[in-house]
Amino acid sequence: MGRALELARRGAALAHPNPTVGAVVVKAGRVVGEGFHDYDKRDHGEIVALKKAGKRARGATLYVTLEPCCTTGRTGPCTSAIIAAGMKRVVAAMRDPNPAVAGKGFAQLRRAGIAVAVDVREAEARPLNEAFAKWIRTRLPFVTLKTALTLDGQIAARIGSTTWITSDASRAEVQHIRHAADALLTGIGTVLADDPRLTDRTGEPRRRRLLRAVVDSRLRLPLKSKLVKSAKGDVIVFTAQRADSPRGRALTKAGVEVFRVPARRGRVDLHAILRELGNRQMLNVLFEAGAELNGAALEAGIVDKMILFYAPKVMGTGGVPMARVSSRWFSHSPPLGDLKLHRSGPDFVVEGYFHDVYGNHGTRRKN
């Protein structure tokens, strides 16, 4: 199962809008076939592994990170292929958690006389498809808010400061987080202060360009910014202004999509932005923003997960806080759950969830 999980991770940025799935066929203690799902190559991970195993799949065991599908869509059911291959046993990391379909794949395999074991290393498998789990049920993307900060909660020494807070190791880890995202969203304040490119610099393959999105209610994005200069159909500005305004036309001519959304109390409606990104099959949205947009996202209740990179430093007075939120929000805010802590070079990273996107509903696989 460890190898299947490793393979599934290789499907990051390649499987969407389907779930990431890794599969390994084992016979007589030897791996005879393995694979993971790549949407553009059509076959699910189980089918890739079965094709590599060929006749050796008969009487073998399949280790797979998600319950095999039993429906027909772009491809046929994986359960039918597993049964036809004459497999003896299937070991799955997790069930398909959609109540409408959960367990049906397993039931079909058992009816065919195949032994099924479930929930093997489930805790490691669930994060792989948490974005898919939310999107397939709600058509809204999974939102991760990531930020780097000091021990006293500051993200910058002052507005416009570009001094790195965290280490090279943490910045490399952030690139892998970006790689798993479909869209990266920031605010115009961050663009004006830092002039970032916001690209995926891992060098790893992805089927869609990382969509770089800017919340810019007054359409202030500079035409000379690195974002605009590097735009290749992968930059979008969400604004309250008209796309056919002079500024809007200039950005459009430069290759930036200008998308108008409703505004609430002078701010662009973040819920409307998420609906539009969901409509575009953006499953996983990463927020890398400043105090204003971070605060707006938290107060809007749209953040599912937080990843906080803490540097072992203290900034003291005069710094910029991670988020500007009202005291009322703080008194009613839910605590982060399912906390995890790990080291990243000299830094430490805290991950936690506001929402359980699997809940009592979960997801189903899309063919």
PDB file of N, CA and C in Angstrom, residues 41-111:
ATOM      1  N   LYS A  41      -4.617  10.368 -20.162  1.00  0.00           N
ATOM      2  CA  LYS A  41      -4.357   9.020 -20.678  1.00  0.00           C
ATOM      3  C   LYS A  41      -5.541   8.090 -20.427  1.00  0.00           C
ATOM      4  N   ARG A  42      -6.606   8.624 -19.823  1.00  0.00           N
ATOM      5  CA  ARG A  42      -7.897   7.965 -19.658  1.00  0.00           C
ATOM      6  C   ARG A  42      -7.921   6.865 -18.603  1.00  0.00           C
ATOM      7  N   ASP A  43      -7.070   5.870 -18.715  1.00  0.00           N
ATOM      8  CA  ASP A  43      -7.167   4.717 -17.820  1.00  0.00           C
ATOM      9  C   ASP A  43      -7.006   5.096 -16.358  1.00  0.00           C
ATOM     10  N   HIS A  44      -7.852   4.498 -15.515  1.00  0.00           N
ATOM     11  CA  HIS A  44      -7.685   4.656 -14.075  1.00  0.00           C
ATOM     12  C   HIS A  44      -6.448   3.872 -13.624  1.00  0.00           C
ATOM     13  N   GLY A  45      -5.992   4.178 -12.428  1.00  0.00           N
ATOM     14  CA  GLY A  45      -4.764   3.539 -11.942  1.00  0.00           C
ATOM     15  C   GLY A  45      -4.842   2.032 -11.932  1.00  0.00           C
ATOM     16  N   GLU A  46      -6.010   1.478 -11.575  1.00  0.00           N
ATOM     17  CA  GLU A  46      -6.164   0.027 -11.538  1.00  0.00           C
ATOM     18  C   GLU A  46      -5.959  -0.588 -12.918  1.00  0.00           C
ATOM     19  N   ILE A  47      -6.501   0.066 -13.934  1.00  0.00           N
ATOM     20  CA  ILE A  47      -6.402  -0.463 -15.293  1.00  0.00           C
ATOM     21  C   ILE A  47      -4.964  -0.404 -15.797  1.00  0.00           C
ATOM     22  N   VAL A  48      -4.266   0.675 -15.477  1.00  0.00           N
ATOM     23  CA  VAL A  48      -2.854   0.786 -15.860  1.00  0.00           C
ATOM     24  C   VAL A  48      -2.060  -0.370 -15.262  1.00  0.00           C
ATOM     25  N   ALA A  49      -2.304  -0.631 -13.959  1.00  0.00           N
ATOM     26  CA  ALA A  49      -1.585  -1.717 -13.285  1.00  0.00           C
ATOM     27  C   ALA A  49      -1.952  -3.077 -13.859  1.00  0.00           C
ATOM     28  N   LEU A  50      -3.238  -3.297 -14.157  1.00  0.00           N
ATOM     29  CA  LEU A  50      -3.679  -4.579 -14.707  1.00  0.00           C
ATOM     30  C   LEU A  50      -3.093  -4.824 -16.091  1.00  0.00           C
ATOM     31  N   LYS A  51      -3.028  -3.800 -16.914  1.00  0.00           N
ATOM     32  CA  LYS A  51      -2.463  -3.958 -18.253  1.00  0.00           C
ATOM     33  C   LYS A  51      -0.983  -4.327 -18.181  1.00  0.00           C
ATOM     34  N   LYS A  52      -0.283  -3.750 -17.221  1.00  0.00           N
ATOM     35  CA  LYS A  52       1.140  -4.075 -17.071  1.00  0.00           C
ATOM     36  C   LYS A  52       1.321  -5.493 -16.541  1.00  0.00           C
ATOM     37  N   ALA A  53       0.407  -5.917 -15.689  1.00  0.00           N
ATOM     38  CA  ALA A  53       0.499  -7.265 -15.129  1.00  0.00           C
ATOM     39  C   ALA A  53       0.135  -8.330 -16.163  1.00  0.00           C
ATOM     40  N   GLY A  54      -0.811  -8.020 -17.046  1.00  0.00           N
ATOM     41  CA  GLY A  54      -1.228  -8.989 -18.054  1.00  0.00           C
ATOM     42  C   GLY A  54      -1.788 -10.258 -17.425  1.00  0.00           C
ATOM     43  N   LYS A  55      -1.380 -11.419 -17.922  1.00  0.00           N
ATOM     44  CA  LYS A  55      -1.884 -12.697 -17.427  1.00  0.00           C
ATOM     45  C   LYS A  55      -1.448 -12.979 -15.989  1.00  0.00           C
ATOM     46  N   ARG A  56      -0.414 -12.289 -15.537  1.00  0.00           N
ATOM     47  CA  ARG A  56       0.064 -12.509 -14.166  1.00  0.00           C
ATOM     48  C   ARG A  56      -0.910 -11.970 -13.125  1.00  0.00           C
ATOM     49  N   ALA A  57      -1.925 -11.206 -13.565  1.00  0.00           N
ATOM     50  CA  ALA A  57      -2.912 -10.673 -12.622  1.00  0.00           C
ATOM     51  C   ALA A  57      -3.829 -11.771 -12.077  1.00  0.00           C
ATOM     52  N   ARG A  58      -3.954 -12.900 -12.795  1.00  0.00           N
ATOM     53  CA  ARG A  58      -4.834 -13.977 -12.324  1.00  0.00           C
ATOM     54  C   ARG A  58      -4.307 -14.543 -11.007  1.00  0.00           C
ATOM     55  N   GLY A  59      -5.182 -14.518  -9.999  1.00  0.00           N
ATOM     56  CA  GLY A  59      -4.814 -15.027  -8.681  1.00  0.00           C
ATOM     57  C   GLY A  59      -3.990 -14.064  -7.853  1.00  0.00           C
ATOM     58  N   ALA A  60      -3.799 -12.842  -8.341  1.00  0.00           N
ATOM     59  CA  ALA A  60      -2.961 -11.860  -7.648  1.00  0.00           C
ATOM     60  C   ALA A  60      -3.790 -10.974  -6.716  1.00  0.00           C
ATOM     61  N   THR A  61      -3.082 -10.108  -5.988  1.00  0.00           N
ATOM     62  CA  THR A  61      -3.709  -9.140  -5.083  1.00  0.00           C
ATOM     63  C   THR A  61      -3.507  -7.729  -5.630  1.00  0.00           C
ATOM     64  N   LEU A  62      -4.568  -6.944  -5.604  1.00  0.00           N
ATOM     65  CA  LEU A  62      -4.492  -5.550  -6.033  1.00  0.00           C
ATOM     66  C   LEU A  62      -4.510  -4.645  -4.817  1.00  0.00           C
ATOM     67  N   TYR A  63      -3.506  -3.793  -4.677  1.00  0.00           N
ATOM     68  CA  TYR A  63      -3.484  -2.760  -3.646  1.00  0.00           C
ATOM     69  C   TYR A  63      -3.846  -1.443  -4.328  1.00  0.00           C
ATOM     70  N   VAL A  64      -4.866  -0.759  -3.830  1.00  0.00           N
ATOM     71  CA  VAL A  64      -5.350   0.452  -4.491  1.00  0.00           C
ATOM     72  C   VAL A  64      -5.726   1.487  -3.436  1.00  0.00           C
ATOM     73  N   THR A  65      -5.508   2.763  -3.750  1.00  0.00           N
ATOM     74  CA  THR A  65      -5.697   3.820  -2.752  1.00  0.00           C
ATOM     75  C   THR A  65      -7.141   4.278  -2.603  1.00  0.00           C
ATOM     76  N   LEU A  66      -8.027   3.866  -3.522  1.00  0.00           N
ATOM     77  CA  LEU A  66      -9.436   4.259  -3.454  1.00  0.00           C
ATOM     78  C   LEU A  66     -10.292   3.115  -3.988  1.00  0.00           C
ATOM     79  N   GLU A  67     -11.470   2.975  -3.439  1.00  0.00           N
ATOM     80  CA  GLU A  67     -12.388   1.923  -3.874  1.00  0.00           C
ATOM     81  C   GLU A  67     -12.537   1.925  -5.395  1.00  0.00           C
ATOM     82  N   PRO A  68     -12.350   0.783  -6.055  1.00  0.00           N
ATOM     83  CA  PRO A  68     -12.498   0.726  -7.513  1.00  0.00           C
ATOM     84  C   PRO A  68     -13.905   1.129  -7.947  1.00  0.00           C
ATOM     85  N   CYS A  69     -13.982   1.891  -9.019  1.00  0.00           N
ATOM     86  CA  CYS A  69     -15.275   2.369  -9.503  1.00  0.00           C
ATOM     87  C   CYS A  69     -16.067   1.233 -10.133  1.00  0.00           C
ATOM     88  N   CYS A  70     -17.387   1.388 -10.107  1.00  0.00           N
ATOM     89  CA  CYS A  70     -18.265   0.362 -10.682  1.00  0.00           C
ATOM     90  C   CYS A  70     -19.266   0.989 -11.641  1.00  0.00           C
ATOM     91  N   THR A  71     -18.899   2.150 -12.197  1.00  0.00           N
ATOM     92  CA  THR A  71     -19.781   2.860 -13.125  1.00  0.00           C
ATOM     93  C   THR A  71     -19.072   3.061 -14.462  1.00  0.00           C
ATOM     94  N   THR A  72     -19.842   3.408 -15.462  1.00  0.00           N
ATOM     95  CA  THR A  72     -19.293   3.645 -16.800  1.00  0.00           C
ATOM     96  C   THR A  72     -19.375   5.120 -17.136  1.00  0.00           C
ATOM     97  N   GLY A  73     -18.262   5.674 -17.566  1.00  0.00           N
ATOM     98  CA  GLY A  73     -18.214   7.073 -17.985  1.00  0.00           C
ATOM     99  C   GLY A  73     -17.289   7.177 -19.179  1.00  0.00           C
ATOM    100  N   ARG A  74     -16.170   7.903 -19.034  1.00  0.00           N
ATOM    101  CA  ARG A  74     -15.172   7.953 -20.096  1.00  0.00           C
ATOM    102  C   ARG A  74     -14.546   6.578 -20.306  1.00  0.00           C
ATOM    103  N   THR A  75     -14.548   5.760 -19.233  1.00  0.00           N
ATOM    104  CA  THR A  75     -14.002   4.412 -19.285  1.00  0.00           C
ATOM    105  C   THR A  75     -15.019   3.453 -18.682  1.00  0.00           C
ATOM    106  N   GLY A  76     -14.756   2.166 -18.828  1.00  0.00           N
ATOM    107  CA  GLY A  76     -15.620   1.172 -18.211  1.00  0.00           C
ATOM    108  C   GLY A  76     -15.314   1.017 -16.737  1.00  0.00           C
ATOM    109  N   PRO A  77     -16.131   0.249 -16.018  1.00  0.00           N
ATOM    110  CA  PRO A  77     -15.921   0.069 -14.573  1.00  0.00           C
ATOM    111  C   PRO A  77     -14.629  -0.680 -14.279  1.00  0.00           C
ATOM    112  N   CYS A  78     -13.883  -0.201 -13.304  1.00  0.00           N
ATOM    113  CA  CYS A  78     -12.662  -0.897 -12.893  1.00  0.00           C
ATOM    114  C   CYS A  78     -12.999  -2.246 -12.277  1.00  0.00           C
ATOM    115  N   THR A  79     -14.141  -2.338 -11.591  1.00  0.00           N
ATOM    116  CA  THR A  79     -14.529  -3.601 -10.965  1.00  0.00           C
ATOM    117  C   THR A  79     -14.669  -4.705 -12.011  1.00  0.00           C
ATOM    118  N   SER A  80     -15.251  -4.396 -13.158  1.00  0.00           N
ATOM    119  CA  SER A  80     -15.414  -5.396 -14.211  1.00  0.00           C
ATOM    120  C   SER A  80     -14.062  -5.888 -14.707  1.00  0.00           C
ATOM    121  N   ALA A  81     -13.106  -4.971 -14.840  1.00  0.00           N
ATOM    122  CA  ALA A  81     -11.772  -5.349 -15.311  1.00  0.00           C
ATOM    123  C   ALA A  81     -11.062  -6.219 -14.283  1.00  0.00           C
ATOM    124  N   ILE A  82     -11.238  -5.893 -13.007  1.00  0.00           N
ATOM    125  CA  ILE A  82     -10.600  -6.663 -11.940  1.00  0.00           C
ATOM    126  C   ILE A  82     -11.169  -8.084 -11.908  1.00  0.00           C
ATOM    127  N   ILE A  83     -12.480  -8.201 -12.053  1.00  0.00           N
ATOM    128  CA  ILE A  83     -13.133  -9.519 -12.061  1.00  0.00           C
ATOM    129  C   ILE A  83     -12.688 -10.321 -13.282  1.00  0.00           C
ATOM    130  N   ALA A  84     -12.661  -9.672 -14.433  1.00  0.00           N
ATOM    131  CA  ALA A  84     -12.267 -10.363 -15.665  1.00  0.00           C
ATOM    132  C   ALA A  84     -10.816 -10.825 -15.619  1.00  0.00           C
ATOM    133  N   ALA A  85      -9.976 -10.115 -14.891  1.00  0.00           N
ATOM    134  CA  ALA A  85      -8.563 -10.482 -14.781  1.00  0.00           C
ATOM    135  C   ALA A  85      -8.344 -11.686 -13.877  1.00  0.00           C
ATOM    136  N   GLY A  86      -9.393 -12.074 -13.133  1.00  0.00           N
ATOM    137  CA  GLY A  86      -9.282 -13.238 -12.260  1.00  0.00           C
ATOM    138  C   GLY A  86      -8.485 -12.980 -10.995  1.00  0.00           C
ATOM    139  N   MET A  87      -8.577 -11.761 -10.485  1.00  0.00           N
ATOM    140  CA  MET A  87      -7.832 -11.421  -9.281  1.00  0.00           C
ATOM    141  C   MET A  87      -8.435 -12.107  -8.057  1.00  0.00           C
ATOM    142  N   LYS A  88      -7.588 -12.385  -7.082  1.00  0.00           N
ATOM    143  CA  LYS A  88      -7.998 -13.114  -5.887  1.00  0.00           C
ATOM    144  C   LYS A  88      -8.398 -12.188  -4.758  1.00  0.00           C
ATOM    145  N   ARG A  89      -7.744 -11.026  -4.662  1.00  0.00           N
ATOM    146  CA  ARG A  89      -7.937 -10.166  -3.483  1.00  0.00           C
ATOM    147  C   ARG A  89      -7.711  -8.715  -3.860  1.00  0.00           C
ATOM    148  N   VAL A  90      -8.488  -7.829  -3.226  1.00  0.00           N
ATOM    149  CA  VAL A  90      -8.311  -6.385  -3.388  1.00  0.00           C
ATOM    150  C   VAL A  90      -8.148  -5.768  -1.996  1.00  0.00           C
ATOM    151  N   VAL A  91      -7.094  -4.985  -1.840  1.00  0.00           N
ATOM    152  CA  VAL A  91      -6.834  -4.257  -0.596  1.00  0.00           C
ATOM    153  C   VAL A  91      -6.925  -2.776  -0.907  1.00  0.00           C
ATOM    154  N   ALA A  92      -7.860  -2.077  -0.277  1.00  0.00           N
ATOM    155  CA  ALA A  92      -8.094  -0.654  -0.572  1.00  0.00           C
ATOM    156  C   ALA A  92      -7.797   0.212   0.641  1.00  0.00           C
ATOM    157  N   ALA A  93      -7.230   1.376   0.386  1.00  0.00           N
ATOM    158  CA  ALA A  93      -6.931   2.296   1.484  1.00  0.00           C
ATOM    159  C   ALA A  93      -8.191   2.918   2.051  1.00  0.00           C
ATOM    160  N   MET A  94      -9.180   3.177   1.196  1.00  0.00           N
ATOM    161  CA  MET A  94     -10.388   3.833   1.692  1.00  0.00           C
ATOM    162  C   MET A  94     -11.581   3.551   0.797  1.00  0.00           C
ATOM    163  N   ARG A  95     -12.730   3.674   1.399  1.00  0.00           N
ATOM    164  CA  ARG A  95     -13.981   3.541   0.671  1.00  0.00           C
ATOM    165  C   ARG A  95     -14.270   4.820  -0.099  1.00  0.00           C
ATOM    166  N   ASP A  96     -15.095   4.675  -1.111  1.00  0.00           N
ATOM    167  CA  ASP A  96     -15.657   5.846  -1.759  1.00  0.00           C
ATOM    168  C   ASP A  96     -16.675   6.408  -0.775  1.00  0.00           C
ATOM    169  N   PRO A  97     -16.440   7.611  -0.225  1.00  0.00           N
ATOM    170  CA  PRO A  97     -17.276   8.063   0.885  1.00  0.00           C
ATOM    171  C   PRO A  97     -18.597   8.741   0.522  1.00  0.00           C
ATOM    172  N   ASN A  98     -19.040   8.663  -0.718  1.00  0.00           N
ATOM    173  CA  ASN A  98     -20.357   9.194  -1.080  1.00  0.00           C
ATOM    174  C   ASN A  98     -21.421   8.173  -0.673  1.00  0.00           C
ATOM    175  N   PRO A  99     -22.376   8.525   0.200  1.00  0.00           N
ATOM    176  CA  PRO A  99     -23.390   7.565   0.639  1.00  0.00           C
ATOM    177  C   PRO A  99     -24.161   6.938  -0.514  1.00  0.00           C
ATOM    178  N   ALA A 100     -24.289   7.653  -1.641  1.00  0.00           N
ATOM    179  CA  ALA A 100     -25.054   7.123  -2.770  1.00  0.00           C
ATOM    180  C   ALA A 100     -24.344   5.972  -3.468  1.00  0.00           C
ATOM    181  N   VAL A 101     -23.033   5.900  -3.335  1.00  0.00           N
ATOM    182  CA  VAL A 101     -22.287   4.867  -4.067  1.00  0.00           C
ATOM    183  C   VAL A 101     -21.318   4.096  -3.184  1.00  0.00           C
ATOM    184  N   ALA A 102     -21.112   4.539  -1.955  1.00  0.00           N
ATOM    185  CA  ALA A 102     -20.104   3.938  -1.079  1.00  0.00           C
ATOM    186  C   ALA A 102     -20.322   2.443  -0.917  1.00  0.00           C
ATOM    187  N   GLY A 103     -19.257   1.696  -1.140  1.00  0.00           N
ATOM    188  CA  GLY A 103     -19.301   0.260  -0.934  1.00  0.00           C
ATOM    189  C   GLY A 103     -19.808  -0.547  -2.108  1.00  0.00           C
ATOM    190  N   LYS A 104     -20.370   0.092  -3.122  1.00  0.00           N
ATOM    191  CA  LYS A 104     -20.930  -0.673  -4.243  1.00  0.00           C
ATOM    192  C   LYS A 104     -19.841  -1.380  -5.047  1.00  0.00           C
ATOM    193  N   GLY A 105     -18.695  -0.714  -5.183  1.00  0.00           N
ATOM    194  CA  GLY A 105     -17.589  -1.371  -5.880  1.00  0.00           C
ATOM    195  C   GLY A 105     -17.110  -2.586  -5.112  1.00  0.00           C
ATOM    196  N   PHE A 106     -16.966  -2.430  -3.809  1.00  0.00           N
ATOM    197  CA  PHE A 106     -16.544  -3.550  -2.976  1.00  0.00           C
ATOM    198  C   PHE A 106     -17.565  -4.683  -3.019  1.00  0.00           C
ATOM    199  N   ALA A 107     -18.843  -4.320  -2.953  1.00  0.00           N
ATOM    200  CA  ALA A 107     -19.901  -5.340  -2.972  1.00  0.00           C
ATOM    201  C   ALA A 107     -19.858  -6.137  -4.266  1.00  0.00           C
ATOM    202  N   GLN A 108     -19.617  -5.459  -5.375  1.00  0.00           N
ATOM    203  CA  GLN A 108     -19.560  -6.144  -6.661  1.00  0.00           C
ATOM    204  C   GLN A 108     -18.387  -7.122  -6.707  1.00  0.00           C
ATOM    205  N   LEU A 109     -17.263  -6.706  -6.149  1.00  0.00           N
ATOM    206  CA  LEU A 109     -16.092  -7.586  -6.116  1.00  0.00           C
ATOM    207  C   LEU A 109     -16.346  -8.806  -5.236  1.00  0.00           C
ATOM    208  N   ARG A 110     -16.963  -8.572  -4.084  1.00  0.00           N
ATOM    209  CA  ARG A 110     -17.245  -9.692  -3.179  1.00  0.00           C
ATOM    210  C   ARG A 110     -18.221 -10.679  -3.798  1.00  0.00           C
ATOM    211  N   ARG A 111     -19.219 -10.164  -4.517  1.00  0.00           N
ATOM    212  CA  ARG A 111     -20.169 -11.068  -5.172  1.00  0.00           C
ATOM    213  C   ARG A 111     -19.481 -11.954  -6.202  1.00  0.00           C
TER     214      ARG A 111
END
